[in-house]
Amino acid sequence: MSKNFLTRGHSRALTRHHKLAAAGVAALGAAAIGLSAVPSDASTTTTTEPAAAPTAKVAYSTEQIEGVKADVTDQLAGASLKAEQIAARKQAAAEAAAEKRAAAAAAKAEAEARAEKARQAEEAASRAAERDEVKKAAPKSAPRSYGNNLDGWIRESLAILKKHGIPGSYEGIHRNIMRESSGNPKAINLWDINAQNGIPSKGLLQVIPPTFEAYHVPGTPKNIWDPVANITAACNYAADKYGTMDNVDSAY
């Protein structure tokens, strides 16, 4: 028998031996597992290492994140829209209030204008009525027979002065008229002390308004520029202060 033959036979013998040993070990292992799985009433318990807990799988989805983002975006957009609506309502309310105030002011101004116009019309009507009453009550006077010139004015004034017992002569009146105004019934002094005091002398005999009012003679117009009224009032004043206009030879 050759060496190679022995070697090959030995290898096959070992292989079978190893197979039998492995089978025995496997059988013993299975029995041990069976004993540990179903424990008996004996005090000794065979245990094995606990199996590792299964790892839970975490599901990840971009749809959920996108949904949350969409919800947040929608909420922000809704809040912004609501704020804009509130601001718009406030602006509209402010504009409406301003328009209401403007309309009220315009209505008030219009009402005041109407009231003022009515008041003026009422006053005008009242003045017209008063003039009518005066005209009705005043006696009818004969038309003037004097000329509308310096000579006629002096002569008419003399007739009124005589009627009221106020002294004066044609010469005295004419002389003082020529010195005071040169015969201009619209003459006015704008430089003397009376003018500086705001009461300038006016008319043929340069009478100041307070003197004209105080010495106005009834039967003549209450108008300082009226020639006859101016002469008559001045002569009445001169009679009171100097006895007569004839005694006046300078400013009086």
PDB file of C-alpha atoms in Angstrom:
ATOM      1  CA  MET A   1       0.000   0.000   0.000  1.00  0.00           C
ATOM      2  CA  SER A   2       1.383   3.339  -0.949  1.00  0.00           C
ATOM      3  CA  LYS A   3       1.695   6.448   1.232  1.00  0.00           C
ATOM      4  CA  ASN A   4      -0.748   8.424  -0.811  1.00  0.00           C
ATOM      5  CA  PHE A   5      -3.390   5.842  -0.365  1.00  0.00           C
ATOM      6  CA  LEU A   6      -2.985   5.944   3.400  1.00  0.00           C
ATOM      7  CA  THR A   7      -3.197   9.637   3.416  1.00  0.00           C
ATOM      8  CA  ARG A   8      -6.393   9.756   1.413  1.00  0.00           C
ATOM      9  CA  GLY A   9      -8.023   7.083   3.619  1.00  0.00           C
ATOM     10  CA  HIS A  10      -7.074   8.948   6.750  1.00  0.00           C
ATOM     11  CA  SER A  11      -8.614  12.151   5.408  1.00  0.00           C
ATOM     12  CA  ARG A  12     -11.874  10.455   4.700  1.00  0.00           C
ATOM     13  CA  ALA A  13     -11.943   8.940   8.195  1.00  0.00           C
ATOM     14  CA  LEU A  14     -11.373  12.290   9.814  1.00  0.00           C
ATOM     15  CA  THR A  15     -14.071  13.871   7.813  1.00  0.00           C
ATOM     16  CA  ARG A  16     -16.660  11.388   8.912  1.00  0.00           C
ATOM     17  CA  HIS A  17     -15.587  11.787  12.486  1.00  0.00           C
ATOM     18  CA  HIS A  18     -15.858  15.506  12.313  1.00  0.00           C
ATOM     19  CA  LYS A  19     -19.314  15.244  10.778  1.00  0.00           C
ATOM     20  CA  LEU A  20     -20.491  13.024  13.578  1.00  0.00           C
ATOM     21  CA  ALA A  21     -19.107  15.391  16.210  1.00  0.00           C
ATOM     22  CA  ALA A  22     -20.777  18.364  14.609  1.00  0.00           C
ATOM     23  CA  ALA A  23     -24.075  16.526  14.472  1.00  0.00           C
ATOM     24  CA  GLY A  24     -23.833  15.717  18.148  1.00  0.00           C
ATOM     25  CA  VAL A  25     -23.063  19.251  19.111  1.00  0.00           C
ATOM     26  CA  ALA A  26     -26.005  20.518  17.090  1.00  0.00           C
ATOM     27  CA  ALA A  27     -28.334  18.051  18.775  1.00  0.00           C
ATOM     28  CA  LEU A  28     -27.188  19.096  22.225  1.00  0.00           C
ATOM     29  CA  GLY A  29     -27.634  22.792  21.352  1.00  0.00           C
ATOM     30  CA  ALA A  30     -31.177  22.219  20.148  1.00  0.00           C
ATOM     31  CA  ALA A  31     -32.012  20.382  23.358  1.00  0.00           C
ATOM     32  CA  ALA A  32     -30.643  23.228  25.464  1.00  0.00           C
ATOM     33  CA  ILE A  33     -32.728  25.758  23.587  1.00  0.00           C
ATOM     34  CA  GLY A  34     -35.805  23.636  24.063  1.00  0.00           C
ATOM     35  CA  LEU A  35     -35.229  23.388  27.816  1.00  0.00           C
ATOM     36  CA  SER A  36     -34.786  27.172  28.144  1.00  0.00           C
ATOM     37  CA  ALA A  37     -37.917  27.936  26.107  1.00  0.00           C
ATOM     38  CA  VAL A  38     -40.186  25.702  28.260  1.00  0.00           C
ATOM     39  CA  PRO A  39     -39.019  25.974  31.884  1.00  0.00           C
ATOM     40  CA  SER A  40     -39.889  23.123  34.351  1.00  0.00           C
ATOM     41  CA  ASP A  41     -40.816  23.280  38.020  1.00  0.00           C
ATOM     42  CA  ALA A  42     -37.223  22.696  39.031  1.00  0.00           C
ATOM     43  CA  SER A  43     -35.454  25.488  40.885  1.00  0.00           C
ATOM     44  CA  THR A  44     -32.766  25.779  38.325  1.00  0.00           C
ATOM     45  CA  THR A  45     -33.806  27.719  35.164  1.00  0.00           C
ATOM     46  CA  THR A  46     -31.794  27.910  32.095  1.00  0.00           C
ATOM     47  CA  THR A  47     -31.919  31.326  30.364  1.00  0.00           C
ATOM     48  CA  THR A  48     -30.545  32.764  27.223  1.00  0.00           C
ATOM     49  CA  GLU A  49     -29.492  36.297  26.431  1.00  0.00           C
ATOM     50  CA  PRO A  50     -32.519  38.525  25.708  1.00  0.00           C
ATOM     51  CA  ALA A  51     -33.056  39.245  22.074  1.00  0.00           C
ATOM     52  CA  ALA A  52     -32.370  42.752  20.961  1.00  0.00           C
ATOM     53  CA  ALA A  53     -35.508  44.939  20.740  1.00  0.00           C
ATOM     54  CA  PRO A  54     -36.542  45.530  17.183  1.00  0.00           C
ATOM     55  CA  THR A  55     -35.632  48.949  15.922  1.00  0.00           C
ATOM     56  CA  ALA A  56     -38.680  51.016  15.005  1.00  0.00           C
ATOM     57  CA  LYS A  57     -38.585  52.424  11.562  1.00  0.00           C
ATOM     58  CA  VAL A  58     -39.042  56.203  11.368  1.00  0.00           C
ATOM     59  CA  ALA A  59     -41.215  57.285   8.503  1.00  0.00           C
ATOM     60  CA  TYR A  60     -40.080  60.542   6.897  1.00  0.00           C
ATOM     61  CA  SER A  61     -42.312  62.436   4.533  1.00  0.00           C
ATOM     62  CA  THR A  62     -41.739  65.822   2.916  1.00  0.00           C
ATOM     63  CA  GLU A  63     -45.481  66.144   2.370  1.00  0.00           C
ATOM     64  CA  GLN A  64     -46.083  66.657   6.110  1.00  0.00           C
ATOM     65  CA  ILE A  65     -43.457  69.438   6.297  1.00  0.00           C
ATOM     66  CA  GLU A  66     -44.795  71.058   3.181  1.00  0.00           C
ATOM     67  CA  GLY A  67     -48.281  70.895   4.686  1.00  0.00           C
ATOM     68  CA  VAL A  68     -47.126  72.629   7.872  1.00  0.00           C
ATOM     69  CA  LYS A  69     -45.343  75.287   5.874  1.00  0.00           C
ATOM     70  CA  ALA A  70     -48.458  75.826   3.804  1.00  0.00           C
ATOM     71  CA  ASP A  71     -50.598  76.151   6.943  1.00  0.00           C
ATOM     72  CA  VAL A  72     -48.218  78.712   8.468  1.00  0.00           C
ATOM     73  CA  THR A  73     -48.072  80.642   5.203  1.00  0.00           C
ATOM     74  CA  ASP A  74     -51.850  80.634   4.962  1.00  0.00           C
ATOM     75  CA  GLN A  75     -52.148  81.832   8.570  1.00  0.00           C
ATOM     76  CA  LEU A  76     -49.671  84.669   7.972  1.00  0.00           C
ATOM     77  CA  ALA A  77     -51.420  85.636   4.757  1.00  0.00           C
ATOM     78  CA  GLY A  78     -54.770  85.590   6.552  1.00  0.00           C
ATOM     79  CA  ALA A  79     -53.428  87.762   9.381  1.00  0.00           C
ATOM     80  CA  SER A  80     -51.925  90.221   6.891  1.00  0.00           C
ATOM     81  CA  LEU A  81     -55.179  90.381   4.943  1.00  0.00           C
ATOM     82  CA  LYS A  82     -57.123  90.917   8.152  1.00  0.00           C
ATOM     83  CA  ALA A  83     -54.783  93.750   9.186  1.00  0.00           C
ATOM     84  CA  GLU A  84     -55.176  95.352   5.756  1.00  0.00           C
ATOM     85  CA  GLN A  85     -58.958  95.057   6.006  1.00  0.00           C
ATOM     86  CA  ILE A  86     -58.939  96.653   9.471  1.00  0.00           C
ATOM     87  CA  ALA A  87     -56.697  99.491   8.233  1.00  0.00           C
ATOM     88  CA  ALA A  88     -58.952  99.981   5.202  1.00  0.00           C
ATOM     89  CA  ARG A  89     -62.030 100.131   7.417  1.00  0.00           C
ATOM     90  CA  LYS A  90     -60.336 102.653   9.702  1.00  0.00           C
ATOM     91  CA  GLN A  91     -59.297 104.765   6.703  1.00  0.00           C
ATOM     92  CA  ALA A  92     -62.804 104.624   5.276  1.00  0.00           C
ATOM     93  CA  ALA A  93     -64.278 105.586   8.651  1.00  0.00           C
ATOM     94  CA  ALA A  94     -61.855 108.519   8.972  1.00  0.00           C
ATOM     95  CA  GLU A  95     -62.666 109.722   5.463  1.00  0.00           C
ATOM     96  CA  ALA A  96     -66.387 109.396   6.126  1.00  0.00           C
ATOM     97  CA  ALA A  97     -66.014 111.361   9.374  1.00  0.00           C
ATOM     98  CA  ALA A  98     -64.022 114.075   7.572  1.00  0.00           C
ATOM     99  CA  GLU A  99     -66.646 114.293   4.835  1.00  0.00           C
ATOM    100  CA  LYS A 100     -69.360 114.490   7.485  1.00  0.00           C
ATOM    101  CA  ARG A 101     -67.543 117.309   9.283  1.00  0.00           C
ATOM    102  CA  ALA A 102     -66.993 119.166   6.002  1.00  0.00           C
ATOM    103  CA  ALA A 103     -70.658 118.773   5.077  1.00  0.00           C
ATOM    104  CA  ALA A 104     -71.730 119.993   8.510  1.00  0.00           C
ATOM    105  CA  ALA A 105     -69.410 123.012   8.267  1.00  0.00           C
ATOM    106  CA  ALA A 106     -70.701 123.836   4.782  1.00  0.00           C
ATOM    107  CA  ALA A 107     -74.294 123.496   5.959  1.00  0.00           C
ATOM    108  CA  LYS A 108     -73.565 125.717   8.950  1.00  0.00           C
ATOM    109  CA  ALA A 109     -71.893 128.361   6.769  1.00  0.00           C
ATOM    110  CA  GLU A 110     -74.797 128.274   4.332  1.00  0.00           C
ATOM    111  CA  ALA A 111     -77.299 128.605   7.160  1.00  0.00           C
ATOM    112  CA  GLU A 112     -75.358 131.527   8.640  1.00  0.00           C
ATOM    113  CA  ALA A 113     -75.185 133.189   5.215  1.00  0.00           C
ATOM    114  CA  ARG A 114     -78.935 132.779   4.772  1.00  0.00           C
ATOM    115  CA  ALA A 115     -79.550 134.137   8.261  1.00  0.00           C
ATOM    116  CA  GLU A 116     -77.289 137.141   7.606  1.00  0.00           C
ATOM    117  CA  LYS A 117     -78.984 137.812   4.284  1.00  0.00           C
ATOM    118  CA  ALA A 118     -82.394 137.593   5.937  1.00  0.00           C
ATOM    119  CA  ARG A 119     -81.222 139.926   8.719  1.00  0.00           C
ATOM    120  CA  GLN A 120     -79.945 142.483   6.225  1.00  0.00           C
ATOM    121  CA  ALA A 121     -83.172 142.277   4.245  1.00  0.00           C
ATOM    122  CA  GLU A 122     -85.165 142.746   7.438  1.00  0.00           C
ATOM    123  CA  GLU A 123     -83.070 145.757   8.445  1.00  0.00           C
ATOM    124  CA  ALA A 124     -83.421 147.268   4.980  1.00  0.00           C
ATOM    125  CA  ALA A 125     -87.181 146.764   5.110  1.00  0.00           C
ATOM    126  CA  SER A 126     -87.275 148.321   8.572  1.00  0.00           C
ATOM    127  CA  ARG A 127     -85.297 151.348   7.426  1.00  0.00           C
ATOM    128  CA  ALA A 128     -87.537 151.725   4.410  1.00  0.00           C
ATOM    129  CA  ALA A 129     -90.606 151.571   6.653  1.00  0.00           C
ATOM    130  CA  GLU A 130     -89.113 154.185   8.974  1.00  0.00           C
ATOM    131  CA  ARG A 131     -88.432 156.496   6.038  1.00  0.00           C
ATOM    132  CA  ASP A 132     -91.984 156.052   4.848  1.00  0.00           C
ATOM    133  CA  GLU A 133     -93.294 156.911   8.317  1.00  0.00           C
ATOM    134  CA  VAL A 134     -91.116 160.015   8.471  1.00  0.00           C
ATOM    135  CA  LYS A 135     -92.311 161.117   5.060  1.00  0.00           C
ATOM    136  CA  LYS A 136     -95.910 160.630   6.073  1.00  0.00           C
ATOM    137  CA  ALA A 137     -95.475 162.535   9.349  1.00  0.00           C
ATOM    138  CA  ALA A 138     -93.409 165.393   7.906  1.00  0.00           C
ATOM    139  CA  PRO A 139     -95.409 168.457   6.893  1.00  0.00           C
ATOM    140  CA  LYS A 140     -95.444 169.336   3.252  1.00  0.00           C
ATOM    141  CA  SER A 141     -92.987 172.125   2.634  1.00  0.00           C
ATOM    142  CA  ALA A 142     -93.130 174.622  -0.139  1.00  0.00           C
ATOM    143  CA  PRO A 143     -90.556 174.162  -2.836  1.00  0.00           C
ATOM    144  CA  ARG A 144     -87.406 176.192  -2.413  1.00  0.00           C
ATOM    145  CA  SER A 145     -87.485 179.588  -3.983  1.00  0.00           C
ATOM    146  CA  TYR A 146     -83.723 180.081  -3.495  1.00  0.00           C
ATOM    147  CA  GLY A 147     -81.041 179.454  -6.034  1.00  0.00           C
ATOM    148  CA  ASN A 148     -78.718 176.494  -5.680  1.00  0.00           C
ATOM    149  CA  ASN A 149     -75.653 178.682  -5.207  1.00  0.00           C
ATOM    150  CA  LEU A 150     -73.868 180.569  -2.436  1.00  0.00           C
ATOM    151  CA  ASP A 151     -76.302 183.458  -2.508  1.00  0.00           C
ATOM    152  CA  GLY A 152     -79.320 181.171  -2.398  1.00  0.00           C
ATOM    153  CA  TRP A 153     -77.820 179.082   0.439  1.00  0.00           C
ATOM    154  CA  ILE A 154     -77.156 182.157   2.608  1.00  0.00           C
ATOM    155  CA  ARG A 155     -80.631 183.574   1.993  1.00  0.00           C
ATOM    156  CA  GLU A 156     -82.362 180.274   2.792  1.00  0.00           C
ATOM    157  CA  SER A 157     -80.283 179.925   5.974  1.00  0.00           C
ATOM    158  CA  LEU A 158     -81.194 183.452   7.052  1.00  0.00           C
ATOM    159  CA  ALA A 159     -84.906 182.595   6.686  1.00  0.00           C
ATOM    160  CA  ILE A 160     -84.489 179.544   8.926  1.00  0.00           C
ATOM    161  CA  LEU A 161     -82.374 181.477  11.463  1.00  0.00           C
ATOM    162  CA  LYS A 162     -85.049 184.173  11.673  1.00  0.00           C
ATOM    163  CA  LYS A 163     -87.709 181.541  12.224  1.00  0.00           C
ATOM    164  CA  HIS A 164     -85.751 180.175  15.218  1.00  0.00           C
ATOM    165  CA  GLY A 165     -84.694 183.582  16.573  1.00  0.00           C
ATOM    166  CA  ILE A 166     -80.995 183.096  15.818  1.00  0.00           C
ATOM    167  CA  PRO A 167     -79.156 186.363  14.957  1.00  0.00           C
ATOM    168  CA  GLY A 168     -76.950 186.822  11.876  1.00  0.00           C
ATOM    169  CA  SER A 169     -76.601 188.954   8.761  1.00  0.00           C
ATOM    170  CA  TYR A 170     -75.906 188.258   5.110  1.00  0.00           C
ATOM    171  CA  GLU A 171     -72.650 190.212   5.307  1.00  0.00           C
ATOM    172  CA  GLY A 172     -71.352 188.432   8.419  1.00  0.00           C
ATOM    173  CA  ILE A 173     -72.196 184.977   7.028  1.00  0.00           C
ATOM    174  CA  HIS A 174     -70.735 185.684   3.572  1.00  0.00           C
ATOM    175  CA  ARG A 175     -67.521 187.171   5.003  1.00  0.00           C
ATOM    176  CA  ASN A 176     -66.835 184.158   7.214  1.00  0.00           C
ATOM    177  CA  ILE A 177     -67.708 181.670   4.436  1.00  0.00           C
ATOM    178  CA  MET A 178     -65.176 183.254   2.096  1.00  0.00           C
ATOM    179  CA  ARG A 179     -62.497 183.156   4.797  1.00  0.00           C
ATOM    180  CA  GLU A 180     -63.201 179.561   5.836  1.00  0.00           C
ATOM    181  CA  SER A 181     -63.915 177.767   2.524  1.00  0.00           C
ATOM    182  CA  SER A 182     -63.896 180.280  -0.342  1.00  0.00           C
ATOM    183  CA  GLY A 183     -67.516 179.263  -0.966  1.00  0.00           C
ATOM    184  CA  ASN A 184     -66.776 175.522  -1.545  1.00  0.00           C
ATOM    185  CA  PRO A 185     -69.450 173.404   0.224  1.00  0.00           C
ATOM    186  CA  LYS A 186     -67.162 170.322  -0.036  1.00  0.00           C
ATOM    187  CA  ALA A 187     -64.145 171.974   1.614  1.00  0.00           C
ATOM    188  CA  ILE A 188     -62.372 169.957   4.342  1.00  0.00           C
ATOM    189  CA  ASN A 189     -59.399 170.751   6.589  1.00  0.00           C
ATOM    190  CA  LEU A 190     -57.026 167.811   6.884  1.00  0.00           C
ATOM    191  CA  TRP A 191     -54.082 169.471   8.640  1.00  0.00           C
ATOM    192  CA  ASP A 192     -55.212 171.428  11.757  1.00  0.00           C
ATOM    193  CA  ILE A 193     -55.590 170.113  15.311  1.00  0.00           C
ATOM    194  CA  ASN A 194     -59.130 168.953  14.650  1.00  0.00           C
ATOM    195  CA  ALA A 195     -57.928 166.839  11.740  1.00  0.00           C
ATOM    196  CA  GLN A 196     -55.138 165.429  13.912  1.00  0.00           C
ATOM    197  CA  ASN A 197     -57.788 164.458  16.450  1.00  0.00           C
ATOM    198  CA  GLY A 198     -59.805 162.662  13.764  1.00  0.00           C
ATOM    199  CA  ILE A 199     -62.610 165.259  13.498  1.00  0.00           C
ATOM    200  CA  PRO A 200     -61.682 167.482  10.532  1.00  0.00           C
ATOM    201  CA  SER A 201     -63.628 170.684   9.822  1.00  0.00           C
ATOM    202  CA  LYS A 202     -66.067 170.403   6.901  1.00  0.00           C
ATOM    203  CA  GLY A 203     -68.303 172.510   4.671  1.00  0.00           C
ATOM    204  CA  LEU A 204     -68.850 176.196   3.931  1.00  0.00           C
ATOM    205  CA  LEU A 205     -68.186 177.374   7.506  1.00  0.00           C
ATOM    206  CA  GLN A 206     -65.758 174.545   8.426  1.00  0.00           C
ATOM    207  CA  VAL A 207     -67.804 172.946  11.200  1.00  0.00           C
ATOM    208  CA  ILE A 208     -66.507 169.833  12.985  1.00  0.00           C
ATOM    209  CA  PRO A 209     -68.962 166.911  13.263  1.00  0.00           C
ATOM    210  CA  PRO A 210     -69.523 167.148  17.061  1.00  0.00           C
ATOM    211  CA  THR A 211     -70.408 170.861  16.771  1.00  0.00           C
ATOM    212  CA  PHE A 212     -72.739 170.178  13.851  1.00  0.00           C
ATOM    213  CA  GLU A 213     -74.541 167.486  15.837  1.00  0.00           C
ATOM    214  CA  ALA A 214     -74.853 169.717  18.916  1.00  0.00           C
ATOM    215  CA  TYR A 215     -76.037 172.859  17.070  1.00  0.00           C
ATOM    216  CA  HIS A 216     -78.037 171.360  14.212  1.00  0.00           C
ATOM    217  CA  VAL A 217     -81.186 173.404  13.587  1.00  0.00           C
ATOM    218  CA  PRO A 218     -84.468 171.567  12.911  1.00  0.00           C
ATOM    219  CA  GLY A 219     -85.835 172.047   9.421  1.00  0.00           C
ATOM    220  CA  THR A 220     -82.438 171.455   7.806  1.00  0.00           C
ATOM    221  CA  PRO A 221     -80.948 168.121   6.679  1.00  0.00           C
ATOM    222  CA  LYS A 222     -78.822 166.236   9.197  1.00  0.00           C
ATOM    223  CA  ASN A 223     -75.970 166.270   6.750  1.00  0.00           C
ATOM    224  CA  ILE A 224     -72.873 168.330   7.513  1.00  0.00           C
ATOM    225  CA  TRP A 225     -72.155 168.671   3.786  1.00  0.00           C
ATOM    226  CA  ASP A 226     -75.549 170.265   3.062  1.00  0.00           C
ATOM    227  CA  PRO A 227     -74.793 174.020   2.484  1.00  0.00           C
ATOM    228  CA  VAL A 228     -77.888 175.375   4.258  1.00  0.00           C
ATOM    229  CA  ALA A 229     -77.599 172.970   7.179  1.00  0.00           C
ATOM    230  CA  ASN A 230     -73.881 173.796   7.553  1.00  0.00           C
ATOM    231  CA  ILE A 231     -74.464 177.589   7.558  1.00  0.00           C
ATOM    232  CA  THR A 232     -77.403 177.375   9.956  1.00  0.00           C
ATOM    233  CA  ALA A 233     -75.617 175.129  12.472  1.00  0.00           C
ATOM    234  CA  ALA A 234     -72.475 177.327  12.354  1.00  0.00           C
ATOM    235  CA  CYS A 235     -74.532 180.492  12.955  1.00  0.00           C
ATOM    236  CA  ASN A 236     -76.339 178.808  15.874  1.00  0.00           C
ATOM    237  CA  TYR A 237     -72.951 177.907  17.393  1.00  0.00           C
ATOM    238  CA  ALA A 238     -71.536 181.426  16.812  1.00  0.00           C
ATOM    239  CA  ALA A 239     -74.630 182.993  18.427  1.00  0.00           C
ATOM    240  CA  ASP A 240     -74.105 180.796  21.490  1.00  0.00           C
ATOM    241  CA  LYS A 241     -70.364 181.500  21.764  1.00  0.00           C
ATOM    242  CA  TYR A 242     -69.968 185.017  20.352  1.00  0.00           C
ATOM    243  CA  GLY A 243     -73.480 186.479  20.257  1.00  0.00           C
ATOM    244  CA  THR A 244     -73.692 186.343  16.456  1.00  0.00           C
ATOM    245  CA  MET A 245     -71.744 185.240  13.381  1.00  0.00           C
ATOM    246  CA  ASP A 246     -71.212 188.943  12.673  1.00  0.00           C
ATOM    247  CA  ASN A 247     -68.782 189.073  15.647  1.00  0.00           C
ATOM    248  CA  VAL A 248     -66.559 186.313  14.191  1.00  0.00           C
ATOM    249  CA  ASP A 249     -63.496 187.533  12.282  1.00  0.00           C
ATOM    250  CA  SER A 250     -61.156 184.548  12.563  1.00  0.00           C
ATOM    251  CA  ALA A 251     -61.138 180.887  13.384  1.00  0.00           C
ATOM    252  CA  TYR A 252     -63.920 180.177  15.831  1.00  0.00           C
TER     253      TYR A 252
END
